[in-house]
PDB file of C-alpha atoms in Angstrom:
ATOM      1  CA  GLN A   5      -0.156  -0.008   0.088  1.00 66.00           C
ATOM      2  CA  LYS A   6       1.316   3.352  -1.086  1.00 78.00           C
ATOM      3  CA  GLU A   7       1.389   5.982   1.740  1.00 91.00           C
ATOM      4  CA  VAL A   8      -0.628   8.453  -0.392  1.00 95.00           C
ATOM      5  CA  GLU A   9      -3.777   6.999  -2.299  1.00 95.00           C
ATOM      6  CA  GLN A  10      -5.673   8.581  -4.878  1.00 95.00           C
ATOM      7  CA  ASP A  11      -9.020   7.267  -6.523  1.00 92.00           C
ATOM      8  CA  PRO A  12      -7.700   7.152 -10.176  1.00 92.00           C
ATOM      9  CA  GLY A  13     -10.974   7.847 -11.724  1.00 92.00           C
ATOM     10  CA  PRO A  14     -12.069   9.619 -14.275  1.00 96.00           C
ATOM     11  CA  LEU A  15     -14.285  11.861 -12.744  1.00 97.00           C
ATOM     12  CA  SER A  16     -16.406  13.503 -14.875  1.00 97.00           C
ATOM     13  CA  VAL A  17     -18.512  16.906 -14.210  1.00 98.00           C
ATOM     14  CA  PRO A  18     -19.989  19.518 -15.981  1.00 98.00           C
ATOM     15  CA  GLU A  19     -18.680  22.907 -16.846  1.00 98.00           C
ATOM     16  CA  GLY A  20     -19.568  25.169 -13.956  1.00 98.00           C
ATOM     17  CA  ALA A  21     -19.478  22.408 -11.330  1.00 98.00           C
ATOM     18  CA  ILE A  22     -17.445  22.642  -8.080  1.00 98.00           C
ATOM     19  CA  VAL A  23     -14.986  19.772  -8.269  1.00 98.00           C
ATOM     20  CA  SER A  24     -13.632  17.965  -4.873  1.00 97.00           C
ATOM     21  CA  LEU A  25     -10.434  16.007  -5.385  1.00 98.00           C
ATOM     22  CA  ASN A  26      -9.099  13.814  -2.809  1.00 97.00           C
ATOM     23  CA  CYS A  27      -6.019  12.193  -1.447  1.00 97.00           C
ATOM     24  CA  THR A  28      -5.329  10.325   2.030  1.00 97.00           C
ATOM     25  CA  TYR A  29      -2.094   9.418   3.557  1.00 96.00           C
ATOM     26  CA  SER A  30      -0.977   7.089   5.962  1.00 95.00           C
ATOM     27  CA  ASN A  31       2.403   8.640   7.559  1.00 93.00           C
ATOM     28  CA  SER A  32       1.377  10.879  10.482  1.00 93.00           C
ATOM     29  CA  ALA A  33       4.775  12.672  10.000  1.00 92.00           C
ATOM     30  CA  PHE A  34       3.843  14.454   6.726  1.00 93.00           C
ATOM     31  CA  GLN A  35       4.165  18.211   7.171  1.00 92.00           C
ATOM     32  CA  TYR A  36       3.756  19.420   3.707  1.00 93.00           C
ATOM     33  CA  PHE A  37       1.461  18.831   1.003  1.00 95.00           C
ATOM     34  CA  MET A  38       1.248  19.552  -2.639  1.00 96.00           C
ATOM     35  CA  TRP A  39      -1.186  19.189  -5.748  1.00 97.00           C
ATOM     36  CA  TYR A  40       0.303  19.098  -9.244  1.00 98.00           C
ATOM     37  CA  ARG A  41      -1.714  19.372 -12.555  1.00 98.00           C
ATOM     38  CA  GLN A  42      -0.860  17.265 -15.285  1.00 97.00           C
ATOM     39  CA  TYR A  43      -1.955  17.727 -18.856  1.00 97.00           C
ATOM     40  CA  SER A  44      -1.794  14.780 -21.491  1.00 95.00           C
ATOM     41  CA  ARG A  45       1.861  14.458 -22.985  1.00 94.00           C
ATOM     42  CA  LYS A  46       3.016  17.512 -20.397  1.00 96.00           C
ATOM     43  CA  GLY A  47       5.137  17.221 -17.097  1.00 97.00           C
ATOM     44  CA  PRO A  48       3.224  17.847 -13.765  1.00 97.00           C
ATOM     45  CA  GLU A  49       3.031  21.585 -12.852  1.00 97.00           C
ATOM     46  CA  LEU A  50       2.923  22.669  -9.298  1.00 96.00           C
ATOM     47  CA  LEU A  51      -0.489  24.279  -8.240  1.00 96.00           C
ATOM     48  CA  MET A  52      -0.641  24.430  -4.638  1.00 95.00           C
ATOM     49  CA  TYR A  53       1.424  23.913  -1.720  1.00 94.00           C
ATOM     50  CA  THR A  54       0.702  23.919   2.230  1.00 92.00           C
ATOM     51  CA  TYR A  55       2.484  23.499   5.009  1.00 87.00           C
ATOM     52  CA  SER A  56       0.714  21.946   8.315  1.00 80.00           C
ATOM     53  CA  SER A  57      -3.168  21.899   8.370  1.00 83.00           C
ATOM     54  CA  GLY A  58      -5.731  24.390   7.158  1.00 85.00           C
ATOM     55  CA  ASN A  59      -6.738  25.849   3.836  1.00 91.00           C
ATOM     56  CA  LYS A  60      -5.002  27.772   1.033  1.00 94.00           C
ATOM     57  CA  GLU A  61      -6.871  29.499  -1.639  1.00 96.00           C
ATOM     58  CA  ASP A  62      -5.579  30.608  -5.128  1.00 95.00           C
ATOM     59  CA  GLY A  63      -8.002  31.988  -7.511  1.00 97.00           C
ATOM     60  CA  ARG A  64     -10.713  29.069  -8.220  1.00 98.00           C
ATOM     61  CA  PHE A  65      -8.437  26.844  -6.356  1.00 98.00           C
ATOM     62  CA  THR A  66      -8.422  25.851  -2.745  1.00 97.00           C
ATOM     63  CA  ALA A  67      -6.331  23.255  -0.959  1.00 97.00           C
ATOM     64  CA  GLN A  68      -7.267  21.631   2.231  1.00 96.00           C
ATOM     65  CA  VAL A  69      -5.359  19.726   4.918  1.00 95.00           C
ATOM     66  CA  ASP A  70      -6.922  17.636   7.979  1.00 93.00           C
ATOM     67  CA  LYS A  71      -4.021  16.225   9.393  1.00 92.00           C
ATOM     68  CA  SER A  72      -6.225  14.548  12.241  1.00 92.00           C
ATOM     69  CA  SER A  73      -8.081  12.447   9.579  1.00 94.00           C
ATOM     70  CA  LYS A  74      -4.922  12.654   7.268  1.00 94.00           C
ATOM     71  CA  TYR A  75      -7.093  14.117   4.506  1.00 95.00           C
ATOM     72  CA  ILE A  76      -5.850  16.298   1.624  1.00 96.00           C
ATOM     73  CA  SER A  77      -8.477  17.902  -0.518  1.00 97.00           C
ATOM     74  CA  LEU A  78      -8.413  20.111  -3.629  1.00 98.00           C
ATOM     75  CA  PHE A  79     -11.499  22.106  -4.582  1.00 98.00           C
ATOM     76  CA  ILE A  80     -12.011  23.700  -8.072  1.00 98.00           C
ATOM     77  CA  ARG A  81     -14.889  26.681  -8.378  1.00 98.00           C
ATOM     78  CA  ASP A  82     -16.408  27.029 -11.859  1.00 98.00           C
ATOM     79  CA  SER A  83     -14.844  24.271 -13.295  1.00 98.00           C
ATOM     80  CA  GLN A  84     -13.852  24.851 -17.022  1.00 98.00           C
ATOM     81  CA  PRO A  85     -12.890  22.374 -20.012  1.00 98.00           C
ATOM     82  CA  SER A  86      -9.432  23.468 -19.750  1.00 97.00           C
ATOM     83  CA  ASP A  87      -9.084  21.851 -15.749  1.00 98.00           C
ATOM     84  CA  SER A  88      -9.686  18.728 -17.644  1.00 98.00           C
ATOM     85  CA  ALA A  89      -6.165  17.093 -16.794  1.00 98.00           C
ATOM     86  CA  THR A  90      -4.810  14.493 -13.826  1.00 97.00           C
ATOM     87  CA  TYR A  91      -4.452  15.903 -10.808  1.00 98.00           C
ATOM     88  CA  LEU A  92      -1.500  14.311  -8.531  1.00 97.00           C
ATOM     89  CA  CYS A  93      -1.261  15.283  -4.790  1.00 97.00           C
ATOM     90  CA  ALA A  94       1.985  14.601  -2.794  1.00 96.00           C
ATOM     91  CA  ALA A  95       3.150  14.664   0.976  1.00 95.00           C
ATOM     92  CA  GLY A  96       6.318  14.885   2.336  1.00 92.00           C
ATOM     93  CA  ARG A  97       8.359  15.673   6.015  1.00 91.00           C
ATOM     94  CA  GLY A  98      11.703  17.210   6.434  1.00 86.00           C
ATOM     95  CA  SER A  99      14.339  16.779   4.065  1.00 82.00           C
ATOM     96  CA  TYR A 100      12.872  13.581   2.671  1.00 86.00           C
ATOM     97  CA  ILE A 101      11.644  13.411  -0.936  1.00 90.00           C
ATOM     98  CA  PRO A 102       7.913  13.517  -1.108  1.00 92.00           C
ATOM     99  CA  THR A 103       5.776  10.778  -1.593  1.00 94.00           C
ATOM    100  CA  PHE A 104       3.249  11.450  -4.667  1.00 95.00           C
ATOM    101  CA  GLY A 105      -0.008   9.791  -5.313  1.00 95.00           C
ATOM    102  CA  ARG A 106      -0.733   8.185  -8.370  1.00 95.00           C
ATOM    103  CA  GLY A 107      -3.386  10.602  -9.898  1.00 96.00           C
ATOM    104  CA  THR A 108      -6.897  11.449 -10.375  1.00 97.00           C
ATOM    105  CA  SER A 109      -8.266  12.031 -13.954  1.00 97.00           C
ATOM    106  CA  LEU A 110     -10.772  14.867 -14.156  1.00 98.00           C
ATOM    107  CA  ILE A 111     -12.978  15.738 -17.198  1.00 98.00           C
ATOM    108  CA  VAL A 112     -15.008  18.719 -17.478  1.00 98.00           C
ATOM    109  CA  HIS A 113     -17.320  18.432 -20.117  1.00 97.00           C
ATOM    110  CA  PRO A 114     -19.056  21.707 -21.627  1.00 95.00           C
TER     111      PRO A 114
ATOM    112  CA  ASP T 673       8.083  27.328 -17.212  1.00 56.00           C
ATOM    113  CA  ALA T 674      11.025  26.275 -14.808  1.00 65.00           C
ATOM    114  CA  GLY T 675      13.921  25.905 -17.069  1.00 93.00           C
ATOM    115  CA  ILE T 676      14.208  22.197 -17.826  1.00 97.00           C
ATOM    116  CA  THR T 677      14.962  20.618 -20.882  1.00 97.00           C
ATOM    117  CA  GLN T 678      14.613  16.760 -21.721  1.00 98.00           C
ATOM    118  CA  SER T 679      15.990  15.196 -24.389  1.00 97.00           C
ATOM    119  CA  PRO T 680      15.191  13.461 -26.691  1.00 97.00           C
ATOM    120  CA  ARG T 681      11.320  14.059 -26.438  1.00 97.00           C
ATOM    121  CA  HIS T 682      10.501  10.554 -27.795  1.00 97.00           C
ATOM    122  CA  LYS T 683      12.862   7.467 -28.641  1.00 97.00           C
ATOM    123  CA  VAL T 684      11.916   3.936 -30.082  1.00 97.00           C
ATOM    124  CA  THR T 685      14.857   1.470 -29.326  1.00 96.00           C
ATOM    125  CA  GLU T 686      15.449  -2.348 -29.295  1.00 96.00           C
ATOM    126  CA  THR T 687      15.956  -4.382 -26.203  1.00 97.00           C
ATOM    127  CA  GLY T 688      19.602  -5.007 -25.133  1.00 96.00           C
ATOM    128  CA  THR T 689      20.766  -1.455 -26.740  1.00 96.00           C
ATOM    129  CA  PRO T 690      22.139   1.169 -24.100  1.00 96.00           C
ATOM    130  CA  VAL T 691      19.894   4.383 -23.868  1.00 97.00           C
ATOM    131  CA  THR T 692      20.822   7.454 -22.453  1.00 98.00           C
ATOM    132  CA  LEU T 693      18.144  10.376 -21.378  1.00 98.00           C
ATOM    133  CA  ARG T 694      19.437  13.903 -20.517  1.00 98.00           C
ATOM    134  CA  CYS T 695      18.161  16.590 -18.205  1.00 98.00           C
ATOM    135  CA  HIS T 696      19.186  20.134 -18.597  1.00 98.00           C
ATOM    136  CA  GLN T 697      18.315  22.982 -16.495  1.00 98.00           C
ATOM    137  CA  THR T 698      18.892  26.362 -16.198  1.00 97.00           C
ATOM    138  CA  GLU T 699      17.778  27.485 -12.709  1.00 95.00           C
ATOM    139  CA  ASN T 700      21.073  26.384 -11.070  1.00 94.00           C
ATOM    140  CA  HIS T 701      18.995  24.376  -8.750  1.00 95.00           C
ATOM    141  CA  ARG T 702      21.015  21.784  -6.397  1.00 94.00           C
ATOM    142  CA  TYR T 703      18.674  18.840  -6.585  1.00 95.00           C
ATOM    143  CA  MET T 704      17.734  16.788  -9.910  1.00 97.00           C
ATOM    144  CA  TYR T 705      15.581  13.894  -9.781  1.00 97.00           C
ATOM    145  CA  TRP T 706      14.394  11.137 -12.508  1.00 98.00           C
ATOM    146  CA  TYR T 707      11.182   9.542 -12.209  1.00 98.00           C
ATOM    147  CA  ARG T 708       9.446   7.159 -14.341  1.00 98.00           C
ATOM    148  CA  GLN T 709       5.398   7.295 -15.071  1.00 97.00           C
ATOM    149  CA  ASP T 710       3.336   4.151 -15.608  1.00 95.00           C
ATOM    150  CA  PRO T 711      -0.522   3.419 -15.700  1.00 90.00           C
ATOM    151  CA  GLY T 712      -1.409   2.340 -12.164  1.00 86.00           C
ATOM    152  CA  HIS T 713       1.869   3.064 -10.592  1.00 89.00           C
ATOM    153  CA  GLY T 714       2.088   6.858 -10.980  1.00 89.00           C
ATOM    154  CA  LEU T 715       5.224   8.878 -10.323  1.00 94.00           C
ATOM    155  CA  ARG T 716       8.108   6.430  -9.135  1.00 95.00           C
ATOM    156  CA  LEU T 717      11.601   7.747  -8.331  1.00 96.00           C
ATOM    157  CA  ILE T 718      14.484   6.078 -10.130  1.00 98.00           C
ATOM    158  CA  HIS T 719      17.437   8.099  -8.966  1.00 97.00           C
ATOM    159  CA  TYR T 720      18.342  11.590  -7.422  1.00 96.00           C
ATOM    160  CA  SER T 721      21.316  14.284  -7.292  1.00 96.00           C
ATOM    161  CA  TYR T 722      21.806  16.561  -4.598  1.00 94.00           C
ATOM    162  CA  GLY T 723      24.897  17.868  -6.285  1.00 94.00           C
ATOM    163  CA  VAL T 724      27.528  17.502  -8.670  1.00 95.00           C
ATOM    164  CA  LYS T 725      28.704  13.640  -8.526  1.00 93.00           C
ATOM    165  CA  ASP T 726      26.199  13.157  -5.455  1.00 95.00           C
ATOM    166  CA  THR T 727      23.702  10.920  -6.579  1.00 97.00           C
ATOM    167  CA  ASP T 728      21.544   8.230  -4.645  1.00 96.00           C
ATOM    168  CA  LYS T 729      18.992   5.549  -5.124  1.00 96.00           C
ATOM    169  CA  GLY T 730      15.034   5.646  -5.425  1.00 95.00           C
ATOM    170  CA  GLU T 731      12.504   2.981  -5.294  1.00 93.00           C
ATOM    171  CA  VAL T 732      12.734   1.781  -8.716  1.00 96.00           C
ATOM    172  CA  SER T 733      16.584   2.009  -9.393  1.00 96.00           C
ATOM    173  CA  ASP T 734      17.572  -1.733 -10.778  1.00 96.00           C
ATOM    174  CA  GLY T 735      18.649  -1.311 -14.338  1.00 96.00           C
ATOM    175  CA  TYR T 736      19.551   2.601 -14.325  1.00 98.00           C
ATOM    176  CA  SER T 737      22.523   4.645 -13.412  1.00 97.00           C
ATOM    177  CA  VAL T 738      22.918   8.226 -13.489  1.00 98.00           C
ATOM    178  CA  SER T 739      25.576  10.868 -13.756  1.00 97.00           C
ATOM    179  CA  ARG T 740      26.348  14.717 -12.976  1.00 97.00           C
ATOM    180  CA  SER T 741      28.976  15.929 -13.938  1.00 96.00           C
ATOM    181  CA  LYS T 742      28.016  19.707 -13.873  1.00 96.00           C
ATOM    182  CA  THR T 743      25.199  21.372 -12.186  1.00 96.00           C
ATOM    183  CA  GLU T 744      23.012  21.773 -15.168  1.00 97.00           C
ATOM    184  CA  ASP T 745      22.863  18.306 -16.477  1.00 98.00           C
ATOM    185  CA  PHE T 746      21.669  14.804 -14.889  1.00 98.00           C
ATOM    186  CA  LEU T 747      21.861  11.799 -17.579  1.00 98.00           C
ATOM    187  CA  LEU T 748      19.787   8.403 -16.930  1.00 98.00           C
ATOM    188  CA  THR T 749      21.279   5.626 -18.845  1.00 98.00           C
ATOM    189  CA  LEU T 750      19.609   2.237 -19.387  1.00 97.00           C
ATOM    190  CA  GLU T 751      22.631   0.033 -19.719  1.00 93.00           C
ATOM    191  CA  SER T 752      20.745  -2.712 -21.406  1.00 96.00           C
ATOM    192  CA  ALA T 753      17.273  -1.829 -22.139  1.00 96.00           C
ATOM    193  CA  THR T 754      14.332  -4.134 -21.487  1.00 97.00           C
ATOM    194  CA  SER T 755      10.654  -3.842 -22.626  1.00 96.00           C
ATOM    195  CA  SER T 756       9.857  -3.493 -18.797  1.00 97.00           C
ATOM    196  CA  GLN T 757      11.518   0.387 -19.049  1.00 98.00           C
ATOM    197  CA  THR T 758       9.091   1.233 -21.507  1.00 98.00           C
ATOM    198  CA  SER T 759       7.669   4.679 -19.877  1.00 98.00           C
ATOM    199  CA  VAL T 760       7.363   7.963 -19.742  1.00 98.00           C
ATOM    200  CA  TYR T 761      10.488   9.522 -17.772  1.00 98.00           C
ATOM    201  CA  PHE T 762      10.027  13.099 -16.237  1.00 98.00           C
ATOM    202  CA  CYS T 763      13.240  14.988 -14.946  1.00 98.00           C
ATOM    203  CA  ALA T 764      12.539  17.214 -11.898  1.00 97.00           C
ATOM    204  CA  ILE T 765      14.711  19.700 -10.245  1.00 96.00           C
ATOM    205  CA  SER T 766      14.439  21.784  -6.861  1.00 93.00           C
ATOM    206  CA  PRO T 767      16.611  24.408  -5.216  1.00 89.00           C
ATOM    207  CA  GLU T 768      16.691  21.889  -2.100  1.00 84.00           C
ATOM    208  CA  GLY T 769      15.384  18.622  -1.014  1.00 79.00           C
ATOM    209  CA  GLY T 770      12.284  17.460   0.874  1.00 77.00           C
ATOM    210  CA  GLU T 771      10.144  20.962   1.600  1.00 79.00           C
ATOM    211  CA  GLN T 772      10.961  22.791  -1.578  1.00 85.00           C
ATOM    212  CA  PRO T 773       8.434  21.583  -4.116  1.00 90.00           C
ATOM    213  CA  GLN T 774       9.975  20.094  -7.346  1.00 94.00           C
ATOM    214  CA  HIS T 775       9.339  21.466 -10.673  1.00 96.00           C
ATOM    215  CA  PHE T 776       9.018  19.091 -13.814  1.00 97.00           C
ATOM    216  CA  GLY T 777       9.872  18.744 -17.257  1.00 97.00           C
ATOM    217  CA  ASP T 778       7.847  17.895 -20.102  1.00 96.00           C
ATOM    218  CA  GLY T 779       9.140  13.819 -20.391  1.00 97.00           C
ATOM    219  CA  THR T 780      10.546  11.762 -22.579  1.00 98.00           C
ATOM    220  CA  ARG T 781       8.511   8.823 -24.087  1.00 98.00           C
ATOM    221  CA  LEU T 782      10.486   5.707 -24.653  1.00 98.00           C
ATOM    222  CA  SER T 783       9.415   2.487 -26.053  1.00 98.00           C
ATOM    223  CA  ILE T 784      11.816  -0.413 -26.016  1.00 97.00           C
ATOM    224  CA  LEU T 785      10.711  -3.164 -28.437  1.00 95.00           C
TER     225      LEU T 785
END
C-alpha cells in the first residue's frame, strides 16, 4: 500500500461544477502537501503548496489539509473544460523526498 | 516554465541496446530527480542527485544508472534496455530537497521493442 492514495477516476463533471479531489495518506509525520496538475503528454505542474493543516486559496482553487484524519483535498470552483487533466497529490516531511499519489483523472465537459 | 529541457522527447529502441536520456536545467538548482510514470503506478523515483557527482537511488533504481558532472545536466542511462523499461521518464528539479517543491520537465517517451 502506498503512503499516499488517490482514486484514479475518471471523475466527470459538467462545466461550472465544483470539483472535489481527494487523497488520503498514512504517514502522520507528513508536514507539507502539494497538488500538481498534469495535462496529457506534459509534465506535472505545481498548483498548490501547503504546510501543515488548514486551507489555502488561489483563484478558483482551494487546498485543504486535515491532519487529524490524514485527508488532503483540492476544490475547483466554476470548473472549466481547460481544467480537464490528471491531478496528483504529494506529501512529505523534513528533508525527505515527497511521496506522490497515482493521480486522479478529471474530465470537465461543456 | 521552470527552465528544464529533456532530450530526446521521444525514442524507440530495441531490447539490449544502451539508452541515455538527458535533463538540462537553467535554474542552478541543487537537486535533480529522475522519475518514471506508468499507468497504475504513478510517479516512481529512479535516482536523484543532490550536487555534482552526488547521487542516490530511488525506489526503482535497478537497471538504471545516473551521472551528474555539471550542475545543469543530469543523465539517466539504461545500460541494456528491456521492454519493462518502456515508460515516460520525467526529470524534476528543486532548489533544495524535501520541503522545496519540485518542478518537472515535459518528459521523454521511451519505447523498447
